[in-house]
Amino acid sequence: MKGGAPALAVGVAETLPAVSSRLVITGRQGPSDCGPVRVKRGDRVHAGQVLFGPEPGDETAGSVPVHSPVSGKVVDVQPALGPDGDMAPAVTVEADDLGERVEPLARPWEPWQPGQWPVEELRRFLRMAGVDGAPCPVQGSLYERLERGLGGGTLVVNAVGCEPGLPSDMLEAATYPTATLLGAAALGRAAGAGRVLLAVHRGDPADEALTGALAEQPQLGTGPVPVEIVRLADVDWFWVPVLLAREALAVAGLRRRGSRSGEARPMMVESAATAVAAGEALVEGWPVTERLVTISARGRLRAVRVPIGTPVASLLQGHDDGQTGATPVLVLVGGPLQGAALPDLQLPVTKSVSAITAMPPAMHFRPEAACVRCGRCVEACPAGLLPLYIARAAAAGQMAEARALGARDCLECGACTVLCPSYRPLLQWIRLAKYGRARRPGQGGGL
Ligand code: SF4
Ligand code: SF4
């Protein structure tokens, strides 16, 4: 850390930098285009070197580059399966022990003085550092959201989580509180926000860590884009993503179906993981080459930080199903609500993989029963949809009907599915109607 500033990490998550020497880095890391491949087989690469990215001199193009996490040799350049189950261009790097690194990215301004950051330059810097956000079904990619701007509105940074049992954003904020604060201020500045709210659960490790970090960096709480911590206490945290989803609808100018209100409010929701990536890039001048991933299997939860391109199988070493000692058969990318089954354990971690959930199939495949018309899915839906009818149409192959019923407006929060007493796979059917398949490429699961 430069200039006597505090350390970014406080050690909540483990770092596993070398669980695999062979990394498969795909050219589709999230919702944004990564640009064409910039290396060829046999090349030596340094850590931080661009593997996929825009043509030199064309940095204003929409792509978000991908950088090598390690120094080593490019041993393959050919399409490979990504964790979303789709083929994507990919570069395989065999790491060496030399640890050669490119020079840090140039930052023509002082990272700890947010008021000095020029907005256009800041957006360009974040893009070139490979910072990307979770896809939002209604608001588009991170850079579409930033460029659309908030016009003095509010940026909410979610340090609570996206679903029960998936605390990666809380752990990101608890492990890297200063980076979270700085990144939140930077994203707020890049989006033209008037203020930034950091949403935490009262008293959890993220609350404690962020409160301490804000006391050490008080200028982030009083600058042109002040960062405030908002403590959620009496809200069942299952409903947090649902509430955030409602706000996202409001930002997009969409109204909840059936609602008479729904006026657009200038608000945007980003994850703590995106804020950490932005904060680290600003302080270290280092692109995004690692990812914090939570691994949960049969009641055990670990948070590890690994290079992108690490095979999921290597993260599951030491995890068994708790019954037979075998590696769990069913592995989800994401959590139990929004996750999708991983078709092959050798598939690599990407920037948008925040969680691996492993379980015996019996835990996941509950017998599905007939709809009892209880209405819980309708009551829960933050988008005001009728999930039972959309799913029924999709299951009958009537995709046009399912879309007419609003499948494309689904925020993929998973609330309908988890509440259904008949265990109907509503979200899975709705995704099928929405995308023509179970999961959109790069889809990391909503908010
Ligand atoms: S996943 Fe279900 S509850 Fe959530 S927005 Fe979609 S239909 Fe509504
Ligand atoms: S929650 Fe399940 S059982 Fe109840 S109405 Fe919706 S689909 Fe039917």
mmCIF file of N, CA, C and O in Angstrom, residues 280-340:
data_model
loop_
_atom_site.group_PDB
_atom_site.id
_atom_site.type_symbol
_atom_site.label_atom_id
_atom_site.label_comp_id
_atom_site.label_asym_id
_atom_site.label_seq_id
_atom_site.Cartn_x
_atom_site.Cartn_y
_atom_site.Cartn_z
ATOM 1 N N GLU A 280 -9.356 -1.739 -5.431
ATOM 2 C CA GLU A 280 -8.015 -2.319 -5.544
ATOM 3 C C GLU A 280 -7.303 -1.810 -6.800
ATOM 4 O O GLU A 280 -6.103 -1.533 -6.771
ATOM 5 N N ALA A 281 -8.050 -1.706 -7.885
ATOM 6 C CA ALA A 281 -7.428 -1.215 -9.122
ATOM 7 C C ALA A 281 -6.918 0.211 -8.925
ATOM 8 O O ALA A 281 -5.828 0.572 -9.378
ATOM 9 N N LEU A 282 -7.700 1.027 -8.226
ATOM 10 C CA LEU A 282 -7.294 2.422 -8.028
ATOM 11 C C LEU A 282 -6.058 2.537 -7.152
ATOM 12 O O LEU A 282 -5.162 3.329 -7.417
ATOM 13 N N VAL A 283 -6.007 1.729 -6.099
ATOM 14 C CA VAL A 283 -4.890 1.863 -5.164
ATOM 15 C C VAL A 283 -3.635 1.194 -5.698
ATOM 16 O O VAL A 283 -2.538 1.747 -5.653
ATOM 17 N N GLU A 284 -3.809 -0.024 -6.211
ATOM 18 C CA GLU A 284 -2.646 -0.803 -6.622
ATOM 19 C C GLU A 284 -2.276 -0.590 -8.085
ATOM 20 O O GLU A 284 -1.197 -0.989 -8.506
ATOM 21 N N GLY A 285 -3.205 -0.036 -8.865
ATOM 22 C CA GLY A 285 -2.950 0.070 -10.303
ATOM 23 C C GLY A 285 -2.898 -1.314 -10.944
ATOM 24 O O GLY A 285 -2.274 -1.508 -11.980
ATOM 25 N N TRP A 286 -3.570 -2.272 -10.305
ATOM 26 C CA TRP A 286 -3.485 -3.662 -10.765
ATOM 27 C C TRP A 286 -4.828 -4.110 -11.303
ATOM 28 O O TRP A 286 -5.853 -3.852 -10.683
ATOM 29 N N PRO A 287 -4.831 -4.781 -12.466
ATOM 30 C CA PRO A 287 -6.127 -5.204 -13.016
ATOM 31 C C PRO A 287 -6.733 -6.357 -12.227
ATOM 32 O O PRO A 287 -6.074 -6.975 -11.386
ATOM 33 N N VAL A 288 -7.980 -6.649 -12.544
ATOM 34 C CA VAL A 288 -8.702 -7.730 -11.860
ATOM 35 C C VAL A 288 -8.198 -9.070 -12.392
ATOM 36 O O VAL A 288 -8.399 -9.388 -13.565
ATOM 37 N N THR A 289 -7.539 -9.836 -11.544
ATOM 38 C CA THR A 289 -7.042 -11.153 -11.968
ATOM 39 C C THR A 289 -7.441 -12.240 -10.975
ATOM 40 O O THR A 289 -7.106 -13.401 -11.170
ATOM 41 N N GLU A 290 -8.105 -11.858 -9.900
ATOM 42 C CA GLU A 290 -8.496 -12.839 -8.888
ATOM 43 C C GLU A 290 -9.971 -12.645 -8.535
ATOM 44 O O GLU A 290 -10.559 -11.596 -8.820
ATOM 45 N N ARG A 291 -10.494 -13.618 -7.845
ATOM 46 C CA ARG A 291 -11.907 -13.574 -7.482
ATOM 47 C C ARG A 291 -12.095 -14.235 -6.113
ATOM 48 O O ARG A 291 -11.525 -15.304 -5.862
ATOM 49 N N LEU A 292 -12.867 -13.581 -5.252
ATOM 50 C CA LEU A 292 -13.232 -14.219 -3.983
ATOM 51 C C LEU A 292 -14.439 -15.124 -4.253
ATOM 52 O O LEU A 292 -15.435 -14.684 -4.812
ATOM 53 N N VAL A 293 -14.288 -16.370 -3.867
ATOM 54 C CA VAL A 293 -15.338 -17.364 -4.112
ATOM 55 C C VAL A 293 -15.670 -18.035 -2.788
ATOM 56 O O VAL A 293 -14.765 -18.441 -2.050
ATOM 57 N N THR A 294 -16.954 -18.133 -2.481
ATOM 58 C CA THR A 294 -17.329 -18.939 -1.315
ATOM 59 C C THR A 294 -17.601 -20.363 -1.797
ATOM 60 O O THR A 294 -18.162 -20.564 -2.871
ATOM 61 N N ILE A 295 -17.189 -21.308 -0.983
ATOM 62 C CA ILE A 295 -17.403 -22.713 -1.318
ATOM 63 C C ILE A 295 -18.206 -23.312 -0.187
ATOM 64 O O ILE A 295 -17.747 -23.325 0.962
ATOM 65 N N SER A 296 -19.405 -23.754 -0.494
ATOM 66 C CA SER A 296 -20.198 -24.362 0.573
ATOM 67 C C SER A 296 -20.554 -25.778 0.190
ATOM 68 O O SER A 296 -20.948 -26.061 -0.948
ATOM 69 N N ALA A 297 -20.343 -26.654 1.142
ATOM 70 C CA ALA A 297 -20.649 -28.060 0.929
ATOM 71 C C ALA A 297 -21.026 -28.654 2.277
ATOM 72 O O ALA A 297 -20.226 -28.609 3.212
ATOM 73 N N ARG A 298 -22.259 -29.137 2.350
ATOM 74 C CA ARG A 298 -22.748 -29.826 3.544
ATOM 75 C C ARG A 298 -22.454 -29.072 4.834
ATOM 76 O O ARG A 298 -21.843 -29.596 5.757
ATOM 77 N N GLY A 299 -22.823 -27.820 4.865
ATOM 78 C CA GLY A 299 -22.710 -27.068 6.100
ATOM 79 C C GLY A 299 -21.352 -26.420 6.324
ATOM 80 O O GLY A 299 -21.199 -25.634 7.249
ATOM 81 N N ARG A 300 -20.357 -26.742 5.508
ATOM 82 C CA ARG A 300 -19.046 -26.088 5.650
ATOM 83 C C ARG A 300 -18.980 -24.951 4.651
ATOM 84 O O ARG A 300 -19.330 -25.115 3.489
ATOM 85 N N LEU A 301 -18.523 -23.808 5.126
ATOM 86 C CA LEU A 301 -18.389 -22.661 4.224
ATOM 87 C C LEU A 301 -16.977 -22.112 4.326
ATOM 88 O O LEU A 301 -16.462 -21.888 5.420
ATOM 89 N N ARG A 302 -16.344 -21.943 3.185
ATOM 90 C CA ARG A 302 -15.018 -21.315 3.146
ATOM 91 C C ARG A 302 -15.086 -20.191 2.136
ATOM 92 O O ARG A 302 -15.852 -20.238 1.179
ATOM 93 N N ALA A 303 -14.272 -19.172 2.367
ATOM 94 C CA ALA A 303 -14.135 -18.107 1.368
ATOM 95 C C ALA A 303 -12.680 -18.091 0.942
ATOM 96 O O ALA A 303 -11.793 -18.001 1.791
ATOM 97 N N VAL A 304 -12.444 -18.232 -0.336
ATOM 98 C CA VAL A 304 -11.072 -18.260 -0.835
ATOM 99 C C VAL A 304 -10.934 -17.248 -1.955
ATOM 100 O O VAL A 304 -11.894 -16.929 -2.653
ATOM 101 N N ARG A 305 -9.736 -16.752 -2.082
ATOM 102 C CA ARG A 305 -9.470 -15.837 -3.196
ATOM 103 C C ARG A 305 -8.523 -16.562 -4.135
ATOM 104 O O ARG A 305 -7.446 -16.990 -3.725
ATOM 105 N N VAL A 306 -8.952 -16.718 -5.373
ATOM 106 C CA VAL A 306 -8.177 -17.528 -6.315
ATOM 107 C C VAL A 306 -8.009 -16.778 -7.631
ATOM 108 O O VAL A 306 -8.810 -15.899 -7.974
ATOM 109 N N PRO A 307 -6.969 -17.145 -8.397
ATOM 110 C CA PRO A 307 -6.823 -16.547 -9.729
ATOM 111 C C PRO A 307 -7.980 -16.963 -10.634
ATOM 112 O O PRO A 307 -8.452 -18.103 -10.539
ATOM 113 N N ILE A 308 -8.427 -16.073 -11.498
ATOM 114 C CA ILE A 308 -9.412 -16.483 -12.496
ATOM 115 C C ILE A 308 -8.752 -17.556 -13.373
ATOM 116 O O ILE A 308 -7.534 -17.553 -13.558
ATOM 117 N N GLY A 309 -9.562 -18.472 -13.863
ATOM 118 C CA GLY A 309 -9.018 -19.578 -14.655
ATOM 119 C C GLY A 309 -8.769 -20.829 -13.831
ATOM 120 O O GLY A 309 -8.494 -21.893 -14.385
ATOM 121 N N THR A 310 -8.867 -20.730 -12.497
ATOM 122 C CA THR A 310 -8.665 -21.901 -11.629
ATOM 123 C C THR A 310 -9.807 -22.896 -11.848
ATOM 124 O O THR A 310 -10.978 -22.510 -11.816
ATOM 125 N N PRO A 311 -9.495 -24.185 -12.050
ATOM 126 C CA PRO A 311 -10.598 -25.146 -12.208
ATOM 127 C C PRO A 311 -11.390 -25.315 -10.912
ATOM 128 O O PRO A 311 -10.806 -25.362 -9.826
ATOM 129 N N VAL A 312 -12.695 -25.369 -11.047
ATOM 130 C CA VAL A 312 -13.556 -25.510 -9.861
ATOM 131 C C VAL A 312 -13.175 -26.752 -9.064
ATOM 132 O O VAL A 312 -13.185 -26.751 -7.835
ATOM 133 N N ALA A 313 -12.794 -27.839 -9.768
ATOM 134 C CA ALA A 313 -12.469 -29.097 -9.071
ATOM 135 C C ALA A 313 -11.391 -28.878 -8.015
ATOM 136 O O ALA A 313 -11.448 -29.475 -6.937
ATOM 137 N N SER A 314 -10.423 -27.999 -8.302
ATOM 138 C CA SER A 314 -9.327 -27.828 -7.342
ATOM 139 C C SER A 314 -9.813 -27.099 -6.085
ATOM 140 O O SER A 314 -9.206 -27.208 -5.030
ATOM 141 N N LEU A 315 -10.922 -26.353 -6.189
ATOM 142 C CA LEU A 315 -11.465 -25.672 -5.008
ATOM 143 C C LEU A 315 -12.247 -26.634 -4.116
ATOM 144 O O LEU A 315 -12.481 -26.351 -2.951
ATOM 145 N N LEU A 316 -12.681 -27.728 -4.705
ATOM 146 C CA LEU A 316 -13.502 -28.673 -3.944
ATOM 147 C C LEU A 316 -12.669 -29.729 -3.251
ATOM 148 O O LEU A 316 -13.209 -30.566 -2.531
ATOM 149 N N GLN A 317 -11.359 -29.696 -3.471
ATOM 150 C CA GLN A 317 -10.524 -30.682 -2.798
ATOM 151 C C GLN A 317 -10.695 -30.521 -1.290
ATOM 152 O O GLN A 317 -10.609 -29.412 -0.764
ATOM 153 N N GLY A 318 -10.908 -31.615 -0.624
ATOM 154 C CA GLY A 318 -11.099 -31.543 0.825
ATOM 155 C C GLY A 318 -12.552 -31.421 1.217
ATOM 156 O O GLY A 318 -12.901 -31.583 2.375
ATOM 157 N N HIS A 319 -13.421 -31.114 0.233
ATOM 158 C CA HIS A 319 -14.860 -31.088 0.540
ATOM 159 C C HIS A 319 -15.445 -32.424 0.121
ATOM 160 O O HIS A 319 -15.215 -32.887 -0.979
ATOM 161 N N ASP A 320 -16.198 -33.046 0.988
ATOM 162 C CA ASP A 320 -16.907 -34.242 0.562
ATOM 163 C C ASP A 320 -18.382 -34.043 0.862
ATOM 164 O O ASP A 320 -18.807 -32.998 1.334
ATOM 165 N N ASP A 321 -19.153 -35.058 0.551
ATOM 166 C CA ASP A 321 -20.601 -34.895 0.703
ATOM 167 C C ASP A 321 -21.076 -35.159 2.127
ATOM 168 O O ASP A 321 -22.260 -35.138 2.400
ATOM 169 N N GLY A 322 -20.139 -35.439 3.030
ATOM 170 C CA GLY A 322 -20.501 -35.601 4.420
ATOM 171 C C GLY A 322 -21.100 -36.965 4.726
ATOM 172 O O GLY A 322 -21.340 -37.299 5.871
ATOM 173 N N GLN A 323 -21.339 -37.751 3.702
ATOM 174 C CA GLN A 323 -21.955 -39.058 3.930
ATOM 175 C C GLN A 323 -21.053 -40.181 3.426
ATOM 176 O O GLN A 323 -20.705 -41.098 4.144
ATOM 177 N N THR A 324 -20.644 -40.064 2.185
ATOM 178 C CA THR A 324 -19.839 -41.143 1.628
ATOM 179 C C THR A 324 -18.365 -40.763 1.543
ATOM 180 O O THR A 324 -17.532 -41.596 1.246
ATOM 181 N N GLY A 325 -18.051 -39.499 1.773
ATOM 182 C CA GLY A 325 -16.673 -39.057 1.629
ATOM 183 C C GLY A 325 -16.333 -38.727 0.190
ATOM 184 O O GLY A 325 -15.221 -38.300 -0.106
ATOM 185 N N ALA A 326 -17.273 -38.914 -0.719
ATOM 186 C CA ALA A 326 -16.993 -38.644 -2.130
ATOM 187 C C ALA A 326 -17.237 -37.179 -2.446
ATOM 188 O O ALA A 326 -17.968 -36.490 -1.738
ATOM 189 N N THR A 327 -16.623 -36.703 -3.511
ATOM 190 C CA THR A 327 -16.900 -35.351 -3.979
ATOM 191 C C THR A 327 -18.375 -35.255 -4.328
ATOM 192 O O THR A 327 -18.930 -36.165 -4.933
ATOM 193 N N PRO A 328 -19.053 -34.173 -3.923
ATOM 194 C CA PRO A 328 -20.486 -34.075 -4.198
ATOM 195 C C PRO A 328 -20.766 -34.190 -5.695
ATOM 196 O O PRO A 328 -19.989 -33.728 -6.512
ATOM 197 N N VAL A 329 -21.890 -34.804 -6.021
ATOM 198 C CA VAL A 329 -22.209 -35.027 -7.423
ATOM 199 C C VAL A 329 -22.766 -33.755 -8.049
ATOM 200 O O VAL A 329 -22.481 -33.437 -9.195
ATOM 201 N N LEU A 330 -23.551 -33.008 -7.280
ATOM 202 C CA LEU A 330 -24.169 -31.819 -7.841
ATOM 203 C C LEU A 330 -23.425 -30.575 -7.370
ATOM 204 O O LEU A 330 -23.299 -30.331 -6.175
ATOM 205 N N VAL A 331 -22.922 -29.820 -8.315
ATOM 206 C CA VAL A 331 -22.185 -28.603 -7.978
ATOM 207 C C VAL A 331 -22.841 -27.449 -8.724
ATOM 208 O O VAL A 331 -23.009 -27.497 -9.951
ATOM 209 N N LEU A 332 -23.227 -26.423 -7.971
ATOM 210 C CA LEU A 332 -23.874 -25.257 -8.575
ATOM 211 C C LEU A 332 -22.891 -24.098 -8.636
ATOM 212 O O LEU A 332 -22.106 -23.896 -7.706
ATOM 213 N N VAL A 333 -22.948 -23.324 -9.707
ATOM 214 C CA VAL A 333 -22.262 -22.037 -9.743
ATOM 215 C C VAL A 333 -23.274 -21.033 -9.228
ATOM 216 O O VAL A 333 -24.297 -20.797 -9.859
ATOM 217 N N GLY A 334 -23.013 -20.473 -8.058
ATOM 218 C CA GLY A 334 -23.977 -19.589 -7.414
ATOM 219 C C GLY A 334 -24.556 -20.305 -6.202
ATOM 220 O O GLY A 334 -24.032 -21.333 -5.756
ATOM 221 N N GLY A 335 -25.614 -19.741 -5.671
ATOM 222 C CA GLY A 335 -26.223 -20.312 -4.478
ATOM 223 C C GLY A 335 -27.427 -21.169 -4.817
ATOM 224 O O GLY A 335 -27.786 -21.324 -5.986
ATOM 225 N N PRO A 336 -28.074 -21.704 -3.800
ATOM 226 C CA PRO A 336 -29.195 -22.608 -4.033
ATOM 227 C C PRO A 336 -30.381 -21.956 -4.758
ATOM 228 O O PRO A 336 -31.118 -22.624 -5.456
ATOM 229 N N LEU A 337 -30.563 -20.638 -4.611
ATOM 230 C CA LEU A 337 -31.718 -19.992 -5.259
ATOM 231 C C LEU A 337 -31.471 -19.692 -6.729
ATOM 232 O O LEU A 337 -32.301 -19.961 -7.580
ATOM 233 N N GLN A 338 -30.336 -19.074 -7.005
ATOM 234 C CA GLN A 338 -30.110 -18.568 -8.358
ATOM 235 C C GLN A 338 -29.103 -19.395 -9.136
ATOM 236 O O GLN A 338 -28.886 -19.158 -10.316
ATOM 237 N N GLY A 339 -28.450 -20.344 -8.471
ATOM 238 C CA GLY A 339 -27.345 -21.058 -9.099
ATOM 239 C C GLY A 339 -27.783 -21.974 -10.222
ATOM 240 O O GLY A 339 -28.939 -22.360 -10.326
ATOM 241 N N ALA A 340 -26.803 -22.327 -11.062
ATOM 242 C CA ALA A 340 -27.052 -23.273 -12.145
ATOM 243 C C ALA A 340 -26.043 -24.406 -12.020
ATOM 244 O O ALA A 340 -24.904 -24.191 -11.610
#
